[in-house]
Amino acid sequence: MRYDKILLEHGAGGLLMSELIAGMFLPRFDNVYLERLEDSAVFQLGGMRLCFSTDSYVVDPLFFPGGDIGSLAVHGTVNDIAVCGGTPLFLSAGFILEEGFDTDDLEKIVDSMARAAAGAGVKIVTGDTKVVARGAADRIFINVSGIGVIHYGGTISPRSIEPGDAVIVSGTIGDHGAAILSARQEFGLRSSILSDSAPLNLLVESILKVSPAIHCMRDVTRGGLGAVLCEIASQSQCCVVIEEKDIPVHDGVRGICEILGLDPLFLASEGKIVVFCPPGDAKRVVDAMRSHDLGRDTTIIGNVCEKGQGRLVMNTSIGGSREVDLPTGELVPRIC
Amino acid sequence: MRYDKILLEHGAGGLLMSELIAGMFLPRFDNVYLERLEDSAVFQLGGMRLCFSTDSYVVDPLFFPGGDIGSLAVHGTVNDIAVCGGTPLFLSAGFILEEGFDTDDLEKIVDSMARAAAGAGVKIVTGDTKVVARGAADRIFINVSGIGVIHYGGTISPRSIEPGDAVIVSGTIGDHGAAILSARQEFGLRSSILSDSAPLNLLVESILKVSPAIHCMRDVTRGGLGAVLCEIASQSQCCVVIEEKDIPVHDGVRGICEILGLDPLFLASEGKIVVFCPPGDAKRVVDAMRSHDLGRDTTIIGNVCEKGQGRLVMNTSIGGSREVDLPTGELVPRIC
């Protein structure tokens, strides 16, 4: 390991997290399921293809415009399953609570999880609660793991990406990150930005219905669209080219980014996916996505060029072109 | 809720945890899988019976005689699956790390998880890492969720328990709790007690092979044998009677309990199961368990009496008899 202490950046979805996974977890846990580095593990079990995913949620503040740690936790895991082509079915909920945490707040969070689960058509079937002494955890952390069934026949993976593929994003990016930042009192920001936290399984279903050959899908979370595309470019060994001017960014998000000196490309979303599909399917996919409430602002933002070098290139709004790298700093700690 | 703040006892496996589950989680998540309140959720998926379990691990200290948070996390979830009659197959690992945590310690913990997984014949196939700022979590918390397949035909559940059933425990109780206590410097204890943390799936398999009619199994964790038996008695609506003199307790554990004024009945184990089986199967089950390395000290400690009132009665070593209730205090915080 390059560092002898864990840094915030090790959890930020950028370069250091990649290094932690590649240097610490992969060689030790060492198996073909984990190696794929997808949002879910995919395996056969008695004739069925299942996917299995886990995420811990440590977002701060717990309640933010457009959601809370409870809804975020359910949506996040549901989405990790959905982008692997899975129909999410069963979730677990593991709570780590700090002694002294308000039971009223816990009630609101659990209510919100229940509503989010009902909204996504999944059931929370098993759970665990641990309580640690005051000061040993910050109020509440939630782990949600989930199981889904994959009915889709194809292989949704960066490895399926081909030169020529269209790169499609389901709407404005960075809304969740901006909502969290504006909810943090230390910045003194006022904004009407809501987190986009939402369950994407139905949106994904509508895509799979119209395109029998989706190559890759990912939900945009930590690290933002930029980190997701860098990762996919690297895993696919293809050059991914995107057009800055075509990337949908809410005016309010752009404003917050300007004030704080952040790049919306690396700001988290929690209700957006990026899709790679053959160019011939692109129009059908975009139409299907736009007809869905959570994909109204779907846009083609780029395409895939030659194979051989996994890198992300952005043609900028002012006419230049630059290579985009995995972010190295931590833009917004505890974003999810 | 009876309290407006979360107390340490809400995570202790006793009465307040029961109340939290019954008052907070069950009515909101509301589904038949969760309602069973077993160690794993059990469901059918394409002709197969699967089980799914989750546990977060917050043990302190991270390294203790006989194990560490990594091996404990793998064993704990493997055991939750095993006692539902499942063959554990796939695990997830969700890490919450405190900024500044030693990567050397993380390496040791991940190594230990990998060894524990290999020892139990399971694979860690998916994961997640979050990092929170210094002071927002105590070093490292790990969630391990898991999936298993149930090949066993019967229904392993407190509801299957019948009057006459033998109550069998696989060895000495309280070893894990005593090891954690003796590893905590504040008590200034010296002892050679090792945690009994171990994967019980092969022991369980050997039981299922010889008894086609196991009624119920549970691993003994938080709250100790006493809490597990109280819960089972309540869920089975049967009176469970145990003999104090027959309960195996290591001399060192008894010593620590005497010094600290604790009852070994409520001290955690992490490598012991309690089994309920028809009296006719008891000898076969005990023999099978004793022939397994992790069941060498298997003992029949009691039996099940009339149905109608779920309660636990202990015939004491000095010739009396008393009803045992779910513990109300927190004996040892962050035991697992």
mmCIF file with all atom_site columns, N, CA and C in Angstrom, chain A residues 226-258:
data_model
loop_
_atom_site.group_PDB
_atom_site.id
_atom_site.type_symbol
_atom_site.label_atom_id
_atom_site.label_alt_id
_atom_site.label_comp_id
_atom_site.label_asym_id
_atom_site.label_entity_id
_atom_site.label_seq_id
_atom_site.pdbx_PDB_ins_code
_atom_site.Cartn_x
_atom_site.Cartn_y
_atom_site.Cartn_z
_atom_site.occupancy
_atom_site.B_iso_or_equiv
_atom_site.pdbx_formal_charge
_atom_site.auth_seq_id
_atom_site.auth_comp_id
_atom_site.auth_asym_id
_atom_site.auth_atom_id
_atom_site.pdbx_PDB_model_num
ATOM 1  N N  . GLY A 1 226 ? -17.737 11.398 -13.857 1.00 0.00 ? 226 GLY A N  1
ATOM 2  C CA . GLY A 1 226 ? -16.339 11.330 -14.277 1.00 0.00 ? 226 GLY A CA 1
ATOM 3  C C  . GLY A 1 226 ? -15.668 10.055 -13.803 1.00 0.00 ? 226 GLY A C  1
ATOM 4  N N  . ALA A 1 227 ? -15.840 9.729  -12.523 1.00 0.00 ? 227 ALA A N  1
ATOM 5  C CA . ALA A 1 227 ? -15.187 8.540  -11.968 1.00 0.00 ? 227 ALA A CA 1
ATOM 6  C C  . ALA A 1 227 ? -15.756 7.270  -12.596 1.00 0.00 ? 227 ALA A C  1
ATOM 7  N N  . VAL A 1 228 ? -17.084 7.243  -12.765 1.00 0.00 ? 228 VAL A N  1
ATOM 8  C CA . VAL A 1 228 ? -17.714 6.052  -13.352 1.00 0.00 ? 228 VAL A CA 1
ATOM 9  C C  . VAL A 1 228 ? -17.194 5.826  -14.767 1.00 0.00 ? 228 VAL A C  1
ATOM 10 N N  . LEU A 1 229 ? -17.113 6.903  -15.548 1.00 0.00 ? 229 LEU A N  1
ATOM 11 C CA . LEU A 1 229 ? -16.661 6.741  -16.931 1.00 0.00 ? 229 LEU A CA 1
ATOM 12 C C  . LEU A 1 229 ? -15.175 6.383  -17.004 1.00 0.00 ? 229 LEU A C  1
ATOM 13 N N  . CYS A 1 230 ? -14.370 6.946  -16.119 1.00 0.00 ? 230 CYS A N  1
ATOM 14 C CA . CYS A 1 230 ? -12.941 6.571  -16.078 1.00 0.00 ? 230 CYS A CA 1
ATOM 15 C C  . CYS A 1 230 ? -12.784 5.083  -15.796 1.00 0.00 ? 230 CYS A C  1
ATOM 16 N N  . GLU A 1 231 ? -13.540 4.615  -14.813 1.00 0.00 ? 231 GLU A N  1
ATOM 17 C CA . GLU A 1 231 ? -13.479 3.201  -14.442 1.00 0.00 ? 231 GLU A CA 1
ATOM 18 C C  . GLU A 1 231 ? -13.901 2.300  -15.597 1.00 0.00 ? 231 GLU A C  1
ATOM 19 N N  . ILE A 1 232 ? -15.021 2.682  -16.224 1.00 0.00 ? 232 ILE A N  1
ATOM 20 C CA . ILE A 1 232 ? -15.526 1.872  -17.337 1.00 0.00 ? 232 ILE A CA 1
ATOM 21 C C  . ILE A 1 232 ? -14.529 1.891  -18.491 1.00 0.00 ? 232 ILE A C  1
ATOM 22 N N  . ALA A 1 233 ? -13.971 3.076  -18.778 1.00 0.00 ? 233 ALA A N  1
ATOM 23 C CA . ALA A 1 233 ? -12.996 3.177  -19.870 1.00 0.00 ? 233 ALA A CA 1
ATOM 24 C C  . ALA A 1 233 ? -11.822 2.243  -19.592 1.00 0.00 ? 233 ALA A C  1
ATOM 25 N N  . SER A 1 234 ? -11.356 2.275  -18.339 1.00 0.00 ? 234 SER A N  1
ATOM 26 C CA . SER A 1 234 ? -10.207 1.453  -17.991 1.00 0.00 ? 234 SER A CA 1
ATOM 27 C C  . SER A 1 234 ? -10.538 -0.037 -18.098 1.00 0.00 ? 234 SER A C  1
ATOM 28 N N  . GLN A 1 235 ? -11.707 -0.422 -17.583 1.00 0.00 ? 235 GLN A N  1
ATOM 29 C CA . GLN A 1 235 ? -12.071 -1.838 -17.607 1.00 0.00 ? 235 GLN A CA 1
ATOM 30 C C  . GLN A 1 235 ? -12.365 -2.334 -19.023 1.00 0.00 ? 235 GLN A C  1
ATOM 31 N N  . SER A 1 236 ? -12.904 -1.454 -19.858 1.00 0.00 ? 236 SER A N  1
ATOM 32 C CA . SER A 1 236 ? -13.275 -1.866 -21.220 1.00 0.00 ? 236 SER A CA 1
ATOM 33 C C  . SER A 1 236 ? -12.069 -1.825 -22.145 1.00 0.00 ? 236 SER A C  1
ATOM 34 N N  . GLN A 1 237 ? -11.007 -1.146 -21.689 1.00 0.00 ? 237 GLN A N  1
ATOM 35 C CA . GLN A 1 237 ? -9.832  -0.931 -22.540 1.00 0.00 ? 237 GLN A CA 1
ATOM 36 C C  . GLN A 1 237 ? -10.180 -0.186 -23.826 1.00 0.00 ? 237 GLN A C  1
ATOM 37 N N  . CYS A 1 238 ? -11.241 0.641  -23.730 1.00 0.00 ? 238 CYS A N  1
ATOM 38 C CA . CYS A 1 238 ? -11.633 1.462  -24.878 1.00 0.00 ? 238 CYS A CA 1
ATOM 39 C C  . CYS A 1 238 ? -11.441 2.928  -24.526 1.00 0.00 ? 238 CYS A C  1
ATOM 40 N N  . CYS A 1 239 ? -11.286 3.752  -25.561 1.00 0.00 ? 239 CYS A N  1
ATOM 41 C CA . CYS A 1 239 ? -11.263 5.187  -25.349 1.00 0.00 ? 239 CYS A CA 1
ATOM 42 C C  . CYS A 1 239 ? -12.701 5.697  -25.399 1.00 0.00 ? 239 CYS A C  1
ATOM 43 N N  . VAL A 1 240 ? -13.145 6.334  -24.321 1.00 0.00 ? 240 VAL A N  1
ATOM 44 C CA . VAL A 1 240 ? -14.499 6.882  -24.250 1.00 0.00 ? 240 VAL A CA 1
ATOM 45 C C  . VAL A 1 240 ? -14.397 8.399  -24.440 1.00 0.00 ? 240 VAL A C  1
ATOM 46 N N  . VAL A 1 241 ? -15.153 8.914  -25.390 1.00 0.00 ? 241 VAL A N  1
ATOM 47 C CA . VAL A 1 241 ? -15.098 10.353 -25.673 1.00 0.00 ? 241 VAL A CA 1
ATOM 48 C C  . VAL A 1 241 ? -16.451 10.982 -25.345 1.00 0.00 ? 241 VAL A C  1
ATOM 49 N N  . ILE A 1 242 ? -16.441 12.009 -24.507 1.00 0.00 ? 242 ILE A N  1
ATOM 50 C CA . ILE A 1 242 ? -17.704 12.683 -24.167 1.00 0.00 ? 242 ILE A CA 1
ATOM 51 C C  . ILE A 1 242 ? -17.613 14.169 -24.521 1.00 0.00 ? 242 ILE A C  1
ATOM 52 N N  . GLU A 1 243 ? -18.803 14.741 -24.744 1.00 0.00 ? 243 GLU A N  1
ATOM 53 C CA . GLU A 1 243 ? -18.907 16.153 -25.121 1.00 0.00 ? 243 GLU A CA 1
ATOM 54 C C  . GLU A 1 243 ? -19.380 16.939 -23.910 1.00 0.00 ? 243 GLU A C  1
ATOM 55 N N  . GLU A 1 244 ? -18.557 17.797 -23.389 1.00 0.00 ? 244 GLU A N  1
ATOM 56 C CA . GLU A 1 244 ? -18.904 18.559 -22.189 1.00 0.00 ? 244 GLU A CA 1
ATOM 57 C C  . GLU A 1 244 ? -20.241 19.293 -22.354 1.00 0.00 ? 244 GLU A C  1
ATOM 58 N N  . LYS A 1 245 ? -20.442 19.892 -23.517 1.00 0.00 ? 245 LYS A N  1
ATOM 59 C CA . LYS A 1 245 ? -21.652 20.707 -23.729 1.00 0.00 ? 245 LYS A CA 1
ATOM 60 C C  . LYS A 1 245 ? -22.930 19.872 -23.667 1.00 0.00 ? 245 LYS A C  1
ATOM 61 N N  . ASP A 1 246 ? -22.829 18.576 -23.900 1.00 0.00 ? 246 ASP A N  1
ATOM 62 C CA . ASP A 1 246 ? -24.024 17.728 -23.922 1.00 0.00 ? 246 ASP A CA 1
ATOM 63 C C  . ASP A 1 246 ? -24.362 17.136 -22.553 1.00 0.00 ? 246 ASP A C  1
ATOM 64 N N  . ILE A 1 247 ? -23.470 17.290 -21.593 1.00 0.00 ? 247 ILE A N  1
ATOM 65 C CA . ILE A 1 247 ? -23.711 16.690 -20.273 1.00 0.00 ? 247 ILE A CA 1
ATOM 66 C C  . ILE A 1 247 ? -24.710 17.554 -19.513 1.00 0.00 ? 247 ILE A C  1
ATOM 67 N N  . PRO A 1 248 ? -25.861 16.985 -19.158 1.00 0.00 ? 248 PRO A N  1
ATOM 68 C CA . PRO A 1 248 ? -26.881 17.801 -18.499 1.00 0.00 ? 248 PRO A CA 1
ATOM 69 C C  . PRO A 1 248 ? -26.480 18.140 -17.058 1.00 0.00 ? 248 PRO A C  1
ATOM 70 N N  . VAL A 1 249 ? -26.429 19.427 -16.764 1.00 0.00 ? 249 VAL A N  1
ATOM 71 C CA . VAL A 1 249 ? -26.151 19.881 -15.395 1.00 0.00 ? 249 VAL A CA 1
ATOM 72 C C  . VAL A 1 249 ? -27.181 20.946 -15.035 1.00 0.00 ? 249 VAL A C  1
ATOM 73 N N  . HIS A 1 250 ? -27.857 20.741 -13.946 1.00 0.00 ? 250 HIS A N  1
ATOM 74 C CA . HIS A 1 250 ? -28.842 21.670 -13.404 1.00 0.00 ? 250 HIS A CA 1
ATOM 75 C C  . HIS A 1 250 ? -28.141 23.009 -13.100 1.00 0.00 ? 250 HIS A C  1
ATOM 76 N N  . ASP A 1 251 ? -28.810 24.135 -13.431 1.00 0.00 ? 251 ASP A N  1
ATOM 77 C CA . ASP A 1 251 ? -28.198 25.458 -13.187 1.00 0.00 ? 251 ASP A CA 1
ATOM 78 C C  . ASP A 1 251 ? -27.779 25.635 -11.730 1.00 0.00 ? 251 ASP A C  1
ATOM 79 N N  . GLY A 1 252 ? -28.626 25.190 -10.837 1.00 0.00 ? 252 GLY A N  1
ATOM 80 C CA . GLY A 1 252 ? -28.314 25.334 -9.412  1.00 0.00 ? 252 GLY A CA 1
ATOM 81 C C  . GLY A 1 252 ? -27.067 24.565 -9.024  1.00 0.00 ? 252 GLY A C  1
ATOM 82 N N  . VAL A 1 253 ? -26.889 23.382 -9.614  1.00 0.00 ? 253 VAL A N  1
ATOM 83 C CA . VAL A 1 253 ? -25.703 22.566 -9.335  1.00 0.00 ? 253 VAL A CA 1
ATOM 84 C C  . VAL A 1 253 ? -24.466 23.268 -9.880  1.00 0.00 ? 253 VAL A C  1
ATOM 85 N N  . ARG A 1 254 ? -24.610 23.815 -11.089 1.00 0.00 ? 254 ARG A N  1
ATOM 86 C CA . ARG A 1 254 ? -23.486 24.545 -11.683 1.00 0.00 ? 254 ARG A CA 1
ATOM 87 C C  . ARG A 1 254 ? -23.086 25.720 -10.786 1.00 0.00 ? 254 ARG A C  1
ATOM 88 N N  . GLY A 1 255 ? -24.129 26.398 -10.233 1.00 0.00 ? 255 GLY A N  1
ATOM 89 C CA . GLY A 1 255 ? -23.870 27.549 -9.360  1.00 0.00 ? 255 GLY A CA 1
ATOM 90 C C  . GLY A 1 255 ? -23.090 27.146 -8.113  1.00 0.00 ? 255 GLY A C  1
ATOM 91 N N  . ILE A 1 256 ? -23.536 26.078 -7.468  1.00 0.00 ? 256 ILE A N  1
ATOM 92 C CA . ILE A 1 256 ? -22.845 25.601 -6.263  1.00 0.00 ? 256 ILE A CA 1
ATOM 93 C C  . ILE A 1 256 ? -21.407 25.202 -6.591  1.00 0.00 ? 256 ILE A C  1
ATOM 94 N N  . CYS A 1 257 ? -21.236 24.548 -7.722  1.00 0.00 ? 257 CYS A N  1
ATOM 95 C CA . CYS A 1 257 ? -19.887 24.132 -8.125  1.00 0.00 ? 257 CYS A CA 1
ATOM 96 C C  . CYS A 1 257 ? -18.993 25.348 -8.342  1.00 0.00 ? 257 CYS A C  1
ATOM 97 N N  . GLU A 1 258 ? -19.566 26.395 -8.944  1.00 0.00 ? 258 GLU A N  1
ATOM 98 C CA . GLU A 1 258 ? -18.746 27.597 -9.179  1.00 0.00 ? 258 GLU A CA 1
ATOM 99 C C  . GLU A 1 258 ? -18.337 28.238 -7.857  1.00 0.00 ? 258 GLU A C  1
#
